Amino acid sequence: RKERSPVKAAMKNRTRTLYLTFLVVLVLTVVAAVLWHPAGLAASTPPSSSLTEPAASVSQPDPAPQPSKALRQEIQRYAQAANADGIVTETPDPYFIEKQSGYDYRTPETISYFSSLTHTTRHAMIFLPADYSDEKTYPVLYLLHGYGGSHRTWRNKSADILLQNLHYFENVPEMIVVCPNSNVNQAESVEGLTFWESVEPFDRTPDEVVDCLMPYINRHYPVKTGPENTAVAGNSMGGRNALALAYRHPELFGYVGAFSSSVAVAAANGNTMSTPLQDLSLPDGAPPFQLLFLAVGRSDNVCGSVTYELDNYMTQQGIKHLFYNTTGGHQNVVWQNALYNFGKKLFRPKS
C-alpha cells in the first residue's frame, strides 16, 4: 500500500476547512438576513403612513344660515294674510326692517357724480346686494325721497335692510338700489325755502335722474337695462316724481310705485298746485307698465286724498294698477309697508 504524500494530505485538509468555513459563513448570513434585517428595517424606516404627505384639507363652505322659528312663523303669517293681489296690508312690528342674526348686510355707499343741470358735483346713495359682484348683473330700483329729505332718507327708513330681507326670505331677486337727492340745486338742499319754493328743485328730478345720474350708474355698475329691469318708486313728493319719471320715460321704467303721492296728475288731482303730468296717457304703441302701484295710509291728512283720486282716475281710464290703504298717516310705517309690498313684486319672471 502506497503512503499518501504529506503535502497532498495537508492541501486536502486545508480545502475541506475552507469549504466548511464558507458553508458556516453562508448559513450565518442567511440567518442574519432572516432574523436581524427586518428588525433593523423596522427600527430605521418610518411607518408607511409617515412617508405619505397628509391630504390637503378641503375647505367646506359655511352652512347657509337658517331663519329662526319665530321668523318663519311671521313670514308664514304674512303669506296667509296676503290678499288676492299678494298685498299684506298690515305689518305691525315687521321683521323686514331688522337685521336677522346670521345674515349679511352691506353698508350703503354714497357716490359723487357731475350734474350738467346744476354744474356741480352731486350725491346719491347706493344699496348693493350683500354678495355683490362685478361678475353679475342686476336690475335697478330708483328710490325717491319726499319733501325735507335727501339721498340718505330711505336708508334712515331701513330700506336697505328691508330689500335685502326680501331677497333672503321671500325670494325677491337681488337688485341695486339708487337713492337720488331730489333737491336739484347747487346746495342739494331746500333748507330756508318755503314749500312752494322747493317745488321747482324737486320737479327737476326726472331730468336729473335720466340725463345725469342714470348714465353714471350704467357706466359704473353692472346693471341690467330696459323697462323690464328698471323700477322707480317714492313717497310723497317722491311719489309725484316717480310717476313723472315713468310716464315721461316708459322706455326706461317698467315698475312704478307711488306711496302717499303728492299732487302729480292734473286730470286726477286738479290744479291746486302745478303738476308734472296733465294725464296718464302713454305714447302710441307703448306697452303698459309691468307694475303700477299705489299705497296710502288711511289716516293721511297731508296727501291722502291724492292717492284716492289717482286710484279713481286710473280705474275710470281703464289703467291696470294695484291700490291699497293701510293703518297710519303720512309716516314711515306706511312707506315701509308700501316698499315691502312693492318690492315683493319686482323683477319677477312673467308667469
XYZ file of C-alpha atoms in Angstrom:
351
model
C 0.000 0.000 0.000
C 1.312 3.327 -1.006
C 1.634 6.019 1.585
C -0.028 9.364 0.804
C 2.162 12.333 0.354
C 2.117 14.641 3.430
C 1.847 17.681 1.159
C -1.220 16.362 -0.648
C -2.866 15.447 2.640
C -2.291 18.900 4.036
C -3.744 20.542 0.942
C -6.774 18.310 1.075
C -7.410 19.181 4.743
C -6.999 22.869 4.015
C -9.520 22.696 1.169
C -12.012 20.894 3.420
C -11.540 23.558 6.101
C -12.106 26.391 3.656
C -15.216 24.709 2.286
C -16.646 24.214 5.782
C -15.814 27.810 6.697
C -17.599 29.030 3.574
C -20.677 26.970 4.461
C -20.736 28.348 8.007
C -20.457 31.968 6.770
C -23.210 31.363 4.237
C -25.529 29.884 6.858
C -24.830 32.742 9.283
C -25.518 35.308 6.552
C -28.873 33.737 5.727
C -29.831 33.567 9.406
C -28.857 37.194 9.911
C -30.900 38.250 6.878
C -33.964 36.423 8.182
C -33.703 37.288 11.870
C -31.941 40.615 12.114
C -32.647 42.626 8.942
C -36.472 43.063 9.363
C -35.994 44.298 12.910
C -33.366 46.782 11.785
C -35.554 47.919 8.913
C -38.474 48.402 11.216
C -36.327 50.474 13.552
C -34.795 52.659 10.868
C -37.702 53.039 8.440
C -40.605 55.323 9.341
C -44.070 53.793 9.232
C -45.561 53.852 5.785
C -48.140 56.397 6.906
C -45.391 58.864 7.792
C -43.939 58.582 4.309
C -47.188 59.840 2.756
C -47.910 63.572 2.635
C -51.016 64.395 4.637
C -54.004 65.038 2.381
C -54.779 68.710 1.987
C -57.923 69.590 3.921
C -60.791 70.573 1.613
C -62.383 73.857 2.626
C -66.097 73.382 3.106
C -68.427 76.376 2.647
C -70.110 77.601 5.777
C -73.607 76.175 6.071
C -76.306 78.561 4.924
C -77.956 80.375 7.839
C -81.473 79.345 8.700
C -84.245 81.692 9.858
C -85.370 81.303 13.431
C -88.627 79.579 14.244
C -90.216 82.909 15.210
C -89.163 84.459 11.894
C -90.500 81.515 9.896
C -93.804 81.835 11.712
C -94.026 85.582 10.989
C -93.305 85.074 7.291
C -95.932 82.351 7.215
C -98.454 84.689 8.852
C -97.764 87.300 6.185
C -98.303 84.742 3.442
C -101.610 83.718 4.995
C -102.705 87.345 5.452
C -101.953 88.411 1.863
C -104.974 89.396 -0.184
C -105.759 88.218 -3.712
C -103.163 90.665 -5.097
C -100.486 89.373 -2.735
C -100.640 92.533 -0.584
C -100.132 92.319 3.178
C -101.939 95.456 4.299
C -100.958 95.300 7.978
C -97.426 94.547 9.178
C -97.079 95.660 12.817
C -93.560 95.257 14.259
C -92.296 93.879 10.942
C -89.331 91.539 10.709
C -88.254 93.056 7.409
C -86.764 96.276 8.841
C -84.484 94.385 11.247
C -81.147 92.709 10.519
C -81.574 88.984 11.104
C -78.975 87.002 13.012
C -76.526 85.063 10.835
C -77.268 87.009 7.642
C -75.035 89.544 5.890
C -75.991 93.153 5.182
C -73.832 95.548 3.192
C -73.328 99.137 4.361
C -74.895 101.673 1.956
C -72.448 103.748 -0.074
C -72.522 107.417 -1.061
C -71.430 108.203 -4.610
C -70.486 111.504 -6.261
C -71.212 112.410 -9.866
C -71.280 115.538 -12.016
C -74.611 117.125 -12.853
C -74.941 119.015 -16.118
C -78.129 120.592 -14.729
C -76.577 122.253 -11.680
C -72.963 122.220 -12.950
C -71.881 120.851 -9.590
C -70.861 117.564 -8.046
C -73.934 115.893 -6.609
C -74.520 112.844 -4.441
C -76.652 109.730 -4.323
C -76.768 106.694 -2.071
C -76.398 103.144 -3.366
C -77.601 99.929 -1.745
C -75.699 96.945 -3.126
C -76.624 93.282 -2.546
C -74.816 91.568 0.324
C -72.858 89.320 -2.066
C -72.438 91.972 -4.765
C -70.029 91.019 -7.531
C -68.864 92.791 -10.671
C -69.231 89.410 -12.396
C -73.029 89.525 -12.019
C -75.618 91.882 -13.476
C -78.509 93.337 -11.510
C -81.832 95.084 -12.069
C -82.138 98.585 -10.600
C -84.639 100.383 -8.377
C -84.526 104.198 -8.195
C -85.988 105.135 -4.811
C -87.027 108.775 -4.315
C -87.449 110.701 -1.060
C -90.071 113.241 -0.079
C -90.037 116.899 0.921
C -87.384 117.694 3.527
C -85.403 114.573 2.698
C -82.175 113.757 0.892
C -80.360 110.821 -0.695
C -79.895 109.433 2.850
C -83.589 109.375 3.776
C -84.521 105.884 2.612
C -81.518 104.436 4.437
C -82.916 106.089 7.561
C -86.142 104.176 6.890
C -84.106 100.907 6.810
C -84.910 100.382 3.136
C -81.528 98.730 2.544
C -82.266 96.118 5.214
C -85.858 95.670 4.035
C -84.909 94.915 0.439
C -82.078 92.576 1.451
C -84.504 90.675 3.684
C -86.916 90.323 0.765
C -84.160 88.547 -1.116
C -83.253 86.307 1.808
C -86.732 85.316 2.925
C -89.205 85.998 0.108
C -87.183 85.081 -2.999
C -87.073 88.584 -4.476
C -84.201 88.917 -6.974
C -81.128 90.803 -5.823
C -81.054 94.380 -7.084
C -79.067 97.582 -6.962
C -80.979 100.439 -5.319
C -80.182 104.066 -6.171
C -81.424 106.872 -3.914
C -81.097 110.248 -5.686
C -81.111 113.635 -3.995
C -84.223 115.360 -5.332
C -83.144 118.777 -4.085
C -81.802 119.542 -7.536
C -79.959 122.788 -6.875
C -76.382 123.718 -6.084
C -76.910 123.377 -2.337
C -78.557 119.935 -2.612
C -80.994 121.264 -0.039
C -84.225 123.257 0.199
C -83.441 124.430 3.712
C -84.614 128.020 4.110
C -87.062 127.747 1.212
C -90.808 127.625 1.569
C -92.610 124.513 0.381
C -93.729 126.286 -2.777
C -90.197 127.482 -3.485
C -88.917 123.908 -3.073
C -91.253 122.507 -5.726
C -89.100 123.765 -8.616
C -85.903 121.942 -7.481
C -87.940 118.791 -6.859
C -89.518 118.933 -10.298
C -86.065 118.843 -11.904
C -85.618 115.304 -10.562
C -86.779 113.450 -13.702
C -84.256 115.277 -15.898
C -81.506 114.890 -13.281
C -82.059 111.140 -12.990
C -82.347 110.403 -16.720
C -79.695 112.796 -18.043
C -77.062 112.689 -15.280
C -77.463 110.002 -12.622
C -78.669 107.042 -14.659
C -75.818 107.292 -17.209
C -73.332 107.366 -14.313
C -74.900 104.247 -12.754
C -74.905 102.419 -16.085
C -71.202 103.181 -16.592
C -70.008 102.255 -13.104
C -72.180 99.313 -12.046
C -73.106 96.008 -13.733
C -76.775 96.831 -14.249
C -79.389 95.325 -16.468
C -81.199 97.921 -18.562
C -84.594 98.282 -20.158
C -88.020 98.668 -18.540
C -88.165 95.005 -17.557
C -85.104 95.600 -15.344
C -85.710 99.124 -14.037
C -88.121 100.346 -11.350
C -88.868 103.713 -9.764
C -90.759 104.458 -6.575
C -91.037 107.158 -3.960
C -93.037 108.610 -1.106
C -94.929 111.913 -1.024
C -93.080 114.313 -3.383
C -91.005 111.265 -4.340
C -94.210 109.518 -5.424
C -95.046 112.512 -7.588
C -91.596 112.319 -9.189
C -91.821 108.546 -9.633
C -94.992 108.951 -11.685
C -93.403 111.799 -13.677
C -90.279 109.754 -14.434
C -92.183 106.672 -15.532
C -94.773 108.430 -17.706
C -92.190 110.662 -19.368
C -89.853 107.733 -19.953
C -91.820 104.494 -20.305
C -88.985 103.194 -22.475
C -86.798 103.159 -19.336
C -89.067 102.169 -16.449
C -91.316 99.137 -16.185
C -92.252 99.191 -12.481
C -93.740 102.262 -10.786
C -94.632 102.857 -7.149
C -96.249 105.977 -5.675
C -96.592 105.878 -1.885
C -98.791 108.638 -0.409
C -98.059 110.662 -3.527
C -98.218 114.414 -3.634
C -100.312 116.046 -6.380
C -98.966 114.672 -9.665
C -101.633 114.481 -12.385
C -103.842 117.441 -13.302
C -106.605 115.249 -14.745
C -106.796 113.310 -11.461
C -105.834 115.827 -8.798
C -106.983 119.177 -10.188
C -104.904 122.341 -10.202
C -104.332 123.076 -6.534
C -100.625 123.170 -7.410
C -98.571 122.739 -10.558
C -98.334 119.154 -11.765
C -95.618 117.400 -13.775
C -98.263 115.441 -15.722
C -101.503 116.515 -17.346
C -102.838 112.976 -17.650
C -101.637 109.385 -17.611
C -101.595 108.630 -21.320
C -98.687 106.646 -22.758
C -97.245 107.160 -26.242
C -98.904 105.171 -29.003
C -97.553 101.646 -29.054
C -96.007 101.827 -25.587
C -96.882 98.733 -23.533
C -98.458 99.175 -20.106
C -96.173 99.100 -17.098
C -95.442 95.706 -15.641
C -96.478 97.144 -12.275
C -98.249 100.395 -11.402
C -98.648 100.535 -7.645
C -100.396 102.967 -5.253
C -100.475 102.868 -1.445
C -101.561 105.295 1.263
C -102.214 105.462 4.997
C -105.857 105.609 5.966
C -105.138 108.463 8.400
C -103.023 110.532 5.997
C -104.245 114.142 6.272
C -101.339 115.556 4.218
C -101.602 113.864 0.819
C -104.101 111.113 1.488
C -106.828 112.350 -0.849
C -104.377 112.494 -3.758
C -103.856 108.723 -3.837
C -107.600 108.026 -3.722
C -108.065 110.472 -6.623
C -105.329 108.721 -8.579
C -106.936 105.332 -7.927
C -110.335 106.599 -9.091
C -108.862 108.209 -12.203
C -106.875 105.095 -13.171
C -109.940 102.926 -12.666
C -112.076 105.222 -14.845
C -109.412 105.279 -17.556
C -109.034 101.503 -17.517
C -105.397 101.721 -16.392
C -104.305 98.495 -14.764
C -102.862 99.167 -11.320
C -102.763 97.983 -7.713
C -104.083 100.137 -4.886
C -104.482 99.567 -1.162
C -104.550 101.506 2.078
C -103.085 100.621 5.439
C -103.066 101.751 9.048
C -101.189 105.009 9.564
C -100.805 108.555 8.360
C -98.160 110.358 6.324
C -95.371 108.445 8.034
C -92.590 105.903 7.786
C -94.555 102.820 8.867
C -96.842 103.310 5.862
C -93.946 103.754 3.433
C -92.027 100.779 4.826
C -95.144 98.632 4.416
C -95.598 100.006 0.881
C -91.975 99.297 -0.068
C -92.300 95.774 1.328
C -95.357 95.034 -0.823
C -93.965 96.823 -3.876
C -90.563 95.152 -3.516
C -92.089 91.660 -3.411
C -93.377 92.171 -6.940
C -90.195 93.496 -8.562
C -88.332 91.772 -11.383
C -90.299 88.548 -11.201
C -90.397 86.366 -14.293
C -93.710 86.562 -16.086
C -95.950 83.618 -15.276
